[in-house]
């Protein structure tokens, strides 16, 4: 059969999908598939014994060898993959503890479909370290021949989910841990049919309607796949589910054209690797972002383009807290395991010369500069880029956007420069403060012996969204008033710059201080321009017209504030909705053109905010 390669290249023309989207073709059966889509009968083989496994293994080995020989079309060797398992909750009360019961493999080149009875042949739920028995080793050898082959395309709809389920169901079967040359049909469909709605290609059933014009019954999908023997309807459903993907792939390839497919396929051919761990490995599950798949088994999934080098296998550190390999194959280490201050010879920090210099716009450049002497080039630092501080083994790094009164949006942390820039107010969430006894507080210098305090914190400041300037080491202290009015969850600290004398001479730091001074002056000027004696003019036409002009010019916030003050609204009830209401009340007695225009703007704003 393998020698008759010409037969594998036949293209069977199918009728176009019905023009009326609401009327589909006949429900597809295996007989219809054979007669109208394939052109010859399909041999369905149920594999449930070692003899059948050995026969399948030889077939797959021969197929793999043939696929490595020169051939004209990249789609000459395509197999369809699908899996079935008993639906969760329908036949048992277990939490998704149902392993794969049936593995379906369609080989169009041989007009054969293998239904592999994994429920009978394999032992589910073992660990990766458990040994395979003879039957499992035979199956693993057979599957490895096609799963590892980069010259045989494996395709299906949401097929990575099936591969992951296989690996998590039988962690000890090595063949299921890695698969090469995978084409996900849903991704290909979006490339070939970019103008088609996702809903139309969102399932195998819908894609079959779109591409082949047939309806597919999904009645058997929720049947009991662990019950033996399988019914005739189950066997036909299982066979069709793996036979359709290669046919759909071929039809979409023919419609797209050879040139387009040769450009698309290399971008879609992916390889997958699955590392399975049980629920006892909580730290690894969290760090490696593993997902629960079957019962208590979790999977870390990796994917990469088949024509690219393999990434390293995800792994936790051999020693607690050391580097680990993430799911992208990148070596990382948590920041709290890295030192930033002293070098190995105790001579000080290599970054001392960067105090007062511009480092860059990202926090990443700042922390990498500090930790460069402690990290190997192939290890990346792991930290929370959204946090205002990054903890290290021997210190803590603080990040602040310098106070700028010109900013329209106020910062939730109202930092303020004191003592001509020697001190900066800084706020820490109470849960991170922990009464001054948390790890964060200790890194800031609290909780240690009196008199032993050293400047272990390093400060980076930037104006608005500019570049961060390294402000060097600093001390932290708690001022007399250590909280923020109205925000009980924040603790106020004073950050004193230990290197202020040197910093004050640096242009970058002087620029930040200048921006702050200019901002204060501009804000004072604007405030003076907007000063209004609300009590005297709230009923006057000039007051109404002035507020209207503020709205038209985009200064709605101040207009709302003045309107709320004029109405003497309780400060606790001063909301946007209340402010708009007050403004409209003030404008109600005016026919001035600007006032009427301002009312229209307020109505539009209220509608956009859902206040109407």
mmCIF file of N, CA and C in Angstrom, residues 172-264:
data_model
loop_
_atom_site.group_PDB
_atom_site.id
_atom_site.type_symbol
_atom_site.label_atom_id
_atom_site.label_comp_id
_atom_site.label_asym_id
_atom_site.label_seq_id
_atom_site.Cartn_x
_atom_site.Cartn_y
_atom_site.Cartn_z
ATOM 1 N N UNK A 172 3.633 8.461 32.485
ATOM 2 C CA UNK A 172 4.782 7.554 32.367
ATOM 3 C C UNK A 172 5.024 7.083 30.936
ATOM 4 N N UNK A 173 4.095 7.352 30.014
ATOM 5 C CA UNK A 173 4.261 6.948 28.616
ATOM 6 C C UNK A 173 5.042 8.044 27.887
ATOM 7 N N UNK A 174 6.284 7.766 27.556
ATOM 8 C CA UNK A 174 7.183 8.790 27.042
ATOM 9 C C UNK A 174 6.742 9.362 25.698
ATOM 10 N N UNK A 175 6.027 8.572 24.901
ATOM 11 C CA UNK A 175 5.633 9.029 23.559
ATOM 12 C C UNK A 175 4.744 10.254 23.601
ATOM 13 N N UNK A 176 4.001 10.447 24.697
ATOM 14 C CA UNK A 176 3.031 11.537 24.767
ATOM 15 C C UNK A 176 3.639 12.852 25.268
ATOM 16 N N UNK A 177 4.909 12.853 25.614
ATOM 17 C CA UNK A 177 5.499 14.041 26.223
ATOM 18 C C UNK A 177 5.890 15.109 25.195
ATOM 19 N N UNK A 178 6.075 14.713 23.958
ATOM 20 C CA UNK A 178 6.515 15.683 22.946
ATOM 21 C C UNK A 178 5.944 15.317 21.587
ATOM 22 N N UNK A 179 5.485 16.315 20.842
ATOM 23 C CA UNK A 179 4.911 16.115 19.511
ATOM 24 C C UNK A 179 5.464 17.191 18.580
ATOM 25 N N UNK A 180 5.853 16.775 17.364
ATOM 26 C CA UNK A 180 6.385 17.711 16.377
ATOM 27 C C UNK A 180 5.442 17.867 15.191
ATOM 28 N N UNK A 181 5.608 18.956 14.459
ATOM 29 C CA UNK A 181 4.892 19.220 13.204
ATOM 30 C C UNK A 181 3.377 19.171 13.384
ATOM 31 N N UNK A 182 2.888 20.027 14.261
ATOM 32 C CA UNK A 182 1.452 20.095 14.546
ATOM 33 C C UNK A 182 0.852 21.304 13.828
ATOM 34 N N UNK A 183 -0.274 21.093 13.148
ATOM 35 C CA UNK A 183 -1.012 22.189 12.537
ATOM 36 C C UNK A 183 -2.378 22.263 13.199
ATOM 37 N N UNK A 184 -2.636 23.349 13.906
ATOM 38 C CA UNK A 184 -3.931 23.560 14.545
ATOM 39 C C UNK A 184 -4.903 24.110 13.493
ATOM 40 N N UNK A 185 -5.992 23.371 13.250
ATOM 41 C CA UNK A 185 -6.928 23.730 12.182
ATOM 42 C C UNK A 185 -7.586 25.088 12.393
ATOM 43 N N UNK A 186 -7.926 25.423 13.631
ATOM 44 C CA UNK A 186 -8.602 26.698 13.880
ATOM 45 C C UNK A 186 -7.698 27.867 13.508
ATOM 46 N N UNK A 187 -6.386 27.722 13.749
ATOM 47 C CA UNK A 187 -5.439 28.784 13.386
ATOM 48 C C UNK A 187 -5.304 28.892 11.871
ATOM 49 N N UNK A 188 -5.201 27.738 11.210
ATOM 50 C CA UNK A 188 -5.108 27.739 9.751
ATOM 51 C C UNK A 188 -6.358 28.353 9.130
ATOM 52 N N UNK A 189 -7.532 28.035 9.676
ATOM 53 C CA UNK A 189 -8.791 28.557 9.127
ATOM 54 C C UNK A 189 -8.817 30.081 9.201
ATOM 55 N N UNK A 190 -8.300 30.645 10.288
ATOM 56 C CA UNK A 190 -8.290 32.105 10.403
ATOM 57 C C UNK A 190 -7.333 32.737 9.398
ATOM 58 N N UNK A 191 -6.260 32.015 9.056
ATOM 59 C CA UNK A 191 -5.311 32.528 8.058
ATOM 60 C C UNK A 191 -5.903 32.457 6.653
ATOM 61 N N UNK A 192 -6.577 31.350 6.359
ATOM 62 C CA UNK A 192 -7.104 31.131 5.012
ATOM 63 C C UNK A 192 -8.407 31.891 4.791
ATOM 64 N N UNK A 193 -9.204 32.038 5.854
ATOM 65 C CA UNK A 193 -10.498 32.734 5.760
ATOM 66 C C UNK A 193 -10.506 33.931 6.717
ATOM 67 N N UNK A 194 -9.652 34.943 6.493
ATOM 68 C CA UNK A 194 -9.546 36.060 7.441
ATOM 69 C C UNK A 194 -10.821 36.878 7.567
ATOM 70 N N UNK A 195 -11.643 36.882 6.516
ATOM 71 C CA UNK A 195 -12.860 37.696 6.553
ATOM 72 C C UNK A 195 -14.034 36.970 7.181
ATOM 73 N N UNK A 196 -13.875 35.691 7.472
ATOM 74 C CA UNK A 196 -14.960 34.900 8.051
ATOM 75 C C UNK A 196 -15.009 35.096 9.560
ATOM 76 N N UNK A 197 -16.208 35.217 10.104
ATOM 77 C CA UNK A 197 -16.353 35.407 11.548
ATOM 78 C C UNK A 197 -15.823 34.199 12.301
ATOM 79 N N UNK A 198 -15.299 34.454 13.483
ATOM 80 C CA UNK A 198 -14.758 33.360 14.299
ATOM 81 C C UNK A 198 -15.836 32.357 14.672
ATOM 82 N N UNK A 199 -17.058 32.832 14.782
ATOM 83 C CA UNK A 199 -18.151 31.937 15.127
ATOM 84 C C UNK A 199 -18.357 30.885 14.045
ATOM 85 N N UNK A 200 -18.088 31.241 12.788
ATOM 86 C CA UNK A 200 -18.300 30.319 11.668
ATOM 87 C C UNK A 200 -17.219 29.253 11.591
ATOM 88 N N UNK A 201 -16.084 29.477 12.234
ATOM 89 C CA UNK A 201 -14.995 28.493 12.190
ATOM 90 C C UNK A 201 -14.593 28.086 13.606
ATOM 91 N N UNK A 202 -15.510 28.263 14.558
ATOM 92 C CA UNK A 202 -15.186 28.051 15.966
ATOM 93 C C UNK A 202 -15.233 26.633 16.453
ATOM 94 N N UNK A 203 -15.577 25.688 15.596
ATOM 95 C CA UNK A 203 -15.599 24.281 15.986
ATOM 96 C C UNK A 203 -15.394 23.431 14.743
ATOM 97 N N UNK A 204 -15.089 22.161 14.947
ATOM 98 C CA UNK A 204 -14.925 21.245 13.820
ATOM 99 C C UNK A 204 -16.223 21.147 13.029
ATOM 100 N N UNK A 205 -17.332 21.142 13.727
ATOM 101 C CA UNK A 205 -18.639 21.053 13.083
ATOM 102 C C UNK A 205 -18.878 22.253 12.172
ATOM 103 N N UNK A 206 -18.612 23.472 12.665
ATOM 104 C CA UNK A 206 -18.855 24.677 11.870
ATOM 105 C C UNK A 206 -17.874 24.797 10.722
ATOM 106 N N UNK A 207 -16.609 24.423 10.955
ATOM 107 C CA UNK A 207 -15.622 24.494 9.882
ATOM 108 C C UNK A 207 -15.967 23.512 8.763
ATOM 109 N N UNK A 208 -16.493 22.341 9.132
ATOM 110 C CA UNK A 208 -16.903 21.356 8.122
ATOM 111 C C UNK A 208 -18.052 21.904 7.280
ATOM 112 N N UNK A 209 -18.980 22.583 7.925
ATOM 113 C CA UNK A 209 -20.081 23.202 7.180
ATOM 114 C C UNK A 209 -19.550 24.230 6.192
ATOM 115 N N UNK A 210 -18.603 25.055 6.655
ATOM 116 C CA UNK A 210 -18.088 26.127 5.823
ATOM 117 C C UNK A 210 -17.285 25.603 4.643
ATOM 118 N N UNK A 211 -16.392 24.641 4.889
ATOM 119 C CA UNK A 211 -15.438 24.199 3.874
ATOM 120 C C UNK A 211 -15.974 23.059 3.009
ATOM 121 N N UNK A 212 -16.672 22.109 3.623
ATOM 122 C CA UNK A 212 -17.102 20.917 2.896
ATOM 123 C C UNK A 212 -18.599 20.877 2.595
ATOM 124 N N UNK A 213 -19.381 21.688 3.288
ATOM 125 C CA UNK A 213 -20.815 21.733 3.022
ATOM 126 C C UNK A 213 -21.608 20.618 3.673
ATOM 127 N N UNK A 214 -21.034 19.928 4.636
ATOM 128 C CA UNK A 214 -21.728 18.847 5.336
ATOM 129 C C UNK A 214 -21.971 19.228 6.797
ATOM 130 N N UNK A 215 -23.024 18.700 7.344
ATOM 131 C CA UNK A 215 -23.274 18.828 8.766
ATOM 132 C C UNK A 215 -22.643 17.634 9.473
ATOM 133 N N UNK A 216 -22.239 17.801 10.719
ATOM 134 C CA UNK A 216 -21.627 16.725 11.503
ATOM 135 C C UNK A 216 -22.385 16.585 12.809
ATOM 136 N N UNK A 217 -22.875 15.411 13.081
ATOM 137 C CA UNK A 217 -23.599 15.161 14.329
ATOM 138 C C UNK A 217 -22.611 15.028 15.485
ATOM 139 N N UNK A 218 -22.923 15.693 16.614
ATOM 140 C CA UNK A 218 -22.063 15.624 17.806
ATOM 141 C C UNK A 218 -22.768 14.891 18.953
ATOM 142 N N UNK A 219 -23.781 14.097 18.611
ATOM 143 C CA UNK A 219 -24.573 13.419 19.637
ATOM 144 C C UNK A 219 -23.705 12.506 20.503
ATOM 145 N N UNK A 220 -22.745 11.820 19.873
ATOM 146 C CA UNK A 220 -21.938 10.827 20.604
ATOM 147 C C UNK A 220 -20.811 11.447 21.432
ATOM 148 N N UNK A 221 -20.633 12.738 21.295
ATOM 149 C CA UNK A 221 -19.519 13.373 21.995
ATOM 150 C C UNK A 221 -19.598 13.167 23.508
ATOM 151 N N UNK A 222 -20.796 13.198 24.049
ATOM 152 C CA UNK A 222 -20.978 13.080 25.496
ATOM 153 C C UNK A 222 -21.383 11.679 25.924
ATOM 154 N N UNK A 223 -21.095 10.694 25.105
ATOM 155 C CA UNK A 223 -21.411 9.313 25.489
ATOM 156 C C UNK A 223 -20.327 8.779 26.427
ATOM 157 N N UNK A 224 -20.550 7.585 26.964
ATOM 158 C CA UNK A 224 -19.614 6.991 27.918
ATOM 159 C C UNK A 224 -18.502 6.287 27.146
ATOM 160 N N UNK A 225 -17.347 6.953 27.038
ATOM 161 C CA UNK A 225 -16.251 6.406 26.250
ATOM 162 C C UNK A 225 -15.433 5.364 27.013
ATOM 163 N N UNK A 226 -15.789 5.106 28.261
ATOM 164 C CA UNK A 226 -15.105 4.042 29.004
ATOM 165 C C UNK A 226 -15.882 2.726 28.964
ATOM 166 N N UNK A 227 -17.055 2.749 28.400
ATOM 167 C CA UNK A 227 -17.854 1.532 28.318
ATOM 168 C C UNK A 227 -17.407 0.695 27.127
ATOM 169 N N UNK A 228 -17.216 -0.600 27.349
ATOM 170 C CA UNK A 228 -16.810 -1.503 26.289
ATOM 171 C C UNK A 228 -17.822 -2.633 26.131
ATOM 172 N N UNK A 229 -18.100 -3.070 24.892
ATOM 173 C CA UNK A 229 -17.526 -2.554 23.651
ATOM 174 C C UNK A 229 -18.168 -1.231 23.255
ATOM 175 N N UNK A 230 -17.445 -0.437 22.451
ATOM 176 C CA UNK A 230 -18.020 0.786 21.921
ATOM 177 C C UNK A 230 -19.176 0.437 20.985
ATOM 178 N N UNK A 231 -20.159 1.297 20.941
ATOM 179 C CA UNK A 231 -21.276 1.084 20.020
ATOM 180 C C UNK A 231 -20.822 1.425 18.601
ATOM 181 N N UNK A 232 -21.608 0.982 17.627
ATOM 182 C CA UNK A 232 -21.307 1.292 16.234
ATOM 183 C C UNK A 232 -21.304 2.807 16.006
ATOM 184 N N UNK A 233 -22.280 3.494 16.661
ATOM 185 C CA UNK A 233 -22.369 4.945 16.507
ATOM 186 C C UNK A 233 -21.133 5.629 17.086
ATOM 187 N N UNK A 234 -20.631 5.158 18.232
ATOM 188 C CA UNK A 234 -19.419 5.736 18.820
ATOM 189 C C UNK A 234 -18.215 5.533 17.909
ATOM 190 N N UNK A 235 -18.069 4.332 17.366
ATOM 191 C CA UNK A 235 -16.929 4.041 16.495
ATOM 192 C C UNK A 235 -16.951 4.917 15.251
ATOM 193 N N UNK A 236 -18.137 5.100 14.656
ATOM 194 C CA UNK A 236 -18.233 5.932 13.459
ATOM 195 C C UNK A 236 -17.946 7.392 13.787
ATOM 196 N N UNK A 237 -18.479 7.853 14.910
ATOM 197 C CA UNK A 237 -18.220 9.237 15.340
ATOM 198 C C UNK A 237 -16.725 9.446 15.553
ATOM 199 N N UNK A 238 -16.068 8.506 16.264
ATOM 200 C CA UNK A 238 -14.636 8.627 16.549
ATOM 201 C C UNK A 238 -13.816 8.622 15.263
ATOM 202 N N UNK A 239 -14.207 7.755 14.314
ATOM 203 C CA UNK A 239 -13.482 7.681 13.051
ATOM 204 C C UNK A 239 -13.608 8.980 12.255
ATOM 205 N N UNK A 240 -14.812 9.523 12.182
ATOM 206 C CA UNK A 240 -15.027 10.772 11.438
ATOM 207 C C UNK A 240 -14.278 11.936 12.073
ATOM 208 N N UNK A 241 -14.239 11.981 13.415
ATOM 209 C CA UNK A 241 -13.606 13.102 14.103
ATOM 210 C C UNK A 241 -12.116 13.219 13.797
ATOM 211 N N UNK A 242 -11.455 12.109 13.490
ATOM 212 C CA UNK A 242 -10.034 12.193 13.142
ATOM 213 C C UNK A 242 -9.816 12.160 11.634
ATOM 214 N N UNK A 243 -10.836 11.707 10.861
ATOM 215 C CA UNK A 243 -10.700 11.676 9.404
ATOM 216 C C UNK A 243 -10.934 13.052 8.790
ATOM 217 N N UNK A 244 -11.770 13.872 9.416
ATOM 218 C CA UNK A 244 -12.113 15.175 8.856
ATOM 219 C C UNK A 244 -10.940 16.175 8.849
ATOM 220 N N UNK A 245 -10.138 16.296 9.922
ATOM 221 C CA UNK A 245 -9.076 17.309 9.909
ATOM 222 C C UNK A 245 -8.128 17.244 8.713
ATOM 223 N N UNK A 246 -7.576 16.054 8.335
ATOM 224 C CA UNK A 246 -6.711 16.048 7.142
ATOM 225 C C UNK A 246 -7.454 16.470 5.879
ATOM 226 N N UNK A 247 -8.726 16.077 5.778
ATOM 227 C CA UNK A 247 -9.501 16.450 4.591
ATOM 228 C C UNK A 247 -9.741 17.961 4.560
ATOM 229 N N UNK A 248 -10.049 18.549 5.707
ATOM 230 C CA UNK A 248 -10.239 19.995 5.796
ATOM 231 C C UNK A 248 -8.943 20.733 5.481
ATOM 232 N N UNK A 249 -7.829 20.222 5.988
ATOM 233 C CA UNK A 249 -6.527 20.827 5.706
ATOM 234 C C UNK A 249 -6.244 20.820 4.210
ATOM 235 N N UNK A 250 -6.483 19.672 3.564
ATOM 236 C CA UNK A 250 -6.251 19.572 2.131
ATOM 237 C C UNK A 250 -7.144 20.495 1.328
ATOM 238 N N UNK A 251 -8.417 20.592 1.717
ATOM 239 C CA UNK A 251 -9.359 21.435 0.992
ATOM 240 C C UNK A 251 -8.995 22.919 1.139
ATOM 241 N N UNK A 252 -8.626 23.334 2.356
ATOM 242 C CA UNK A 252 -8.230 24.735 2.555
ATOM 243 C C UNK A 252 -6.933 25.041 1.829
ATOM 244 N N UNK A 253 -6.021 24.072 1.780
ATOM 245 C CA UNK A 253 -4.761 24.270 1.057
ATOM 246 C C UNK A 253 -5.020 24.440 -0.435
ATOM 247 N N UNK A 254 -5.918 23.620 -0.969
ATOM 248 C CA UNK A 254 -6.235 23.711 -2.392
ATOM 249 C C UNK A 254 -6.889 25.049 -2.716
ATOM 250 N N UNK A 255 -7.757 25.529 -1.823
ATOM 251 C CA UNK A 255 -8.422 26.804 -2.048
ATOM 252 C C UNK A 255 -7.465 27.974 -1.929
ATOM 253 N N UNK A 256 -6.498 27.876 -1.017
ATOM 254 C CA UNK A 256 -5.553 28.978 -0.805
ATOM 255 C C UNK A 256 -4.488 29.044 -1.886
ATOM 256 N N UNK A 257 -4.168 27.898 -2.461
ATOM 257 C CA UNK A 257 -3.119 27.858 -3.473
ATOM 258 C C UNK A 257 -1.788 27.436 -2.889
ATOM 259 N N UNK A 258 -0.972 26.792 -3.722
ATOM 260 C CA UNK A 258 0.300 26.231 -3.269
ATOM 261 C C UNK A 258 1.237 27.299 -2.707
ATOM 262 N N UNK A 259 1.327 28.441 -3.409
ATOM 263 C CA UNK A 259 2.269 29.485 -2.980
ATOM 264 C C UNK A 259 1.916 30.017 -1.603
ATOM 265 N N UNK A 260 0.618 30.263 -1.373
ATOM 266 C CA UNK A 260 0.200 30.795 -0.080
ATOM 267 C C UNK A 260 0.428 29.776 1.032
ATOM 268 N N UNK A 261 0.135 28.503 0.749
ATOM 269 C CA UNK A 261 0.325 27.484 1.779
ATOM 270 C C UNK A 261 1.802 27.298 2.118
ATOM 271 N N UNK A 262 2.674 27.382 1.104
ATOM 272 C CA UNK A 262 4.103 27.251 1.391
ATOM 273 C C UNK A 262 4.609 28.406 2.244
ATOM 274 N N UNK A 263 3.915 29.543 2.154
ATOM 275 C CA UNK A 263 4.286 30.689 2.993
ATOM 276 C C UNK A 263 3.684 30.581 4.388
ATOM 277 N N UNK A 264 2.463 30.020 4.480
ATOM 278 C CA UNK A 264 1.742 29.963 5.754
ATOM 279 C C UNK A 264 2.225 28.823 6.646
#
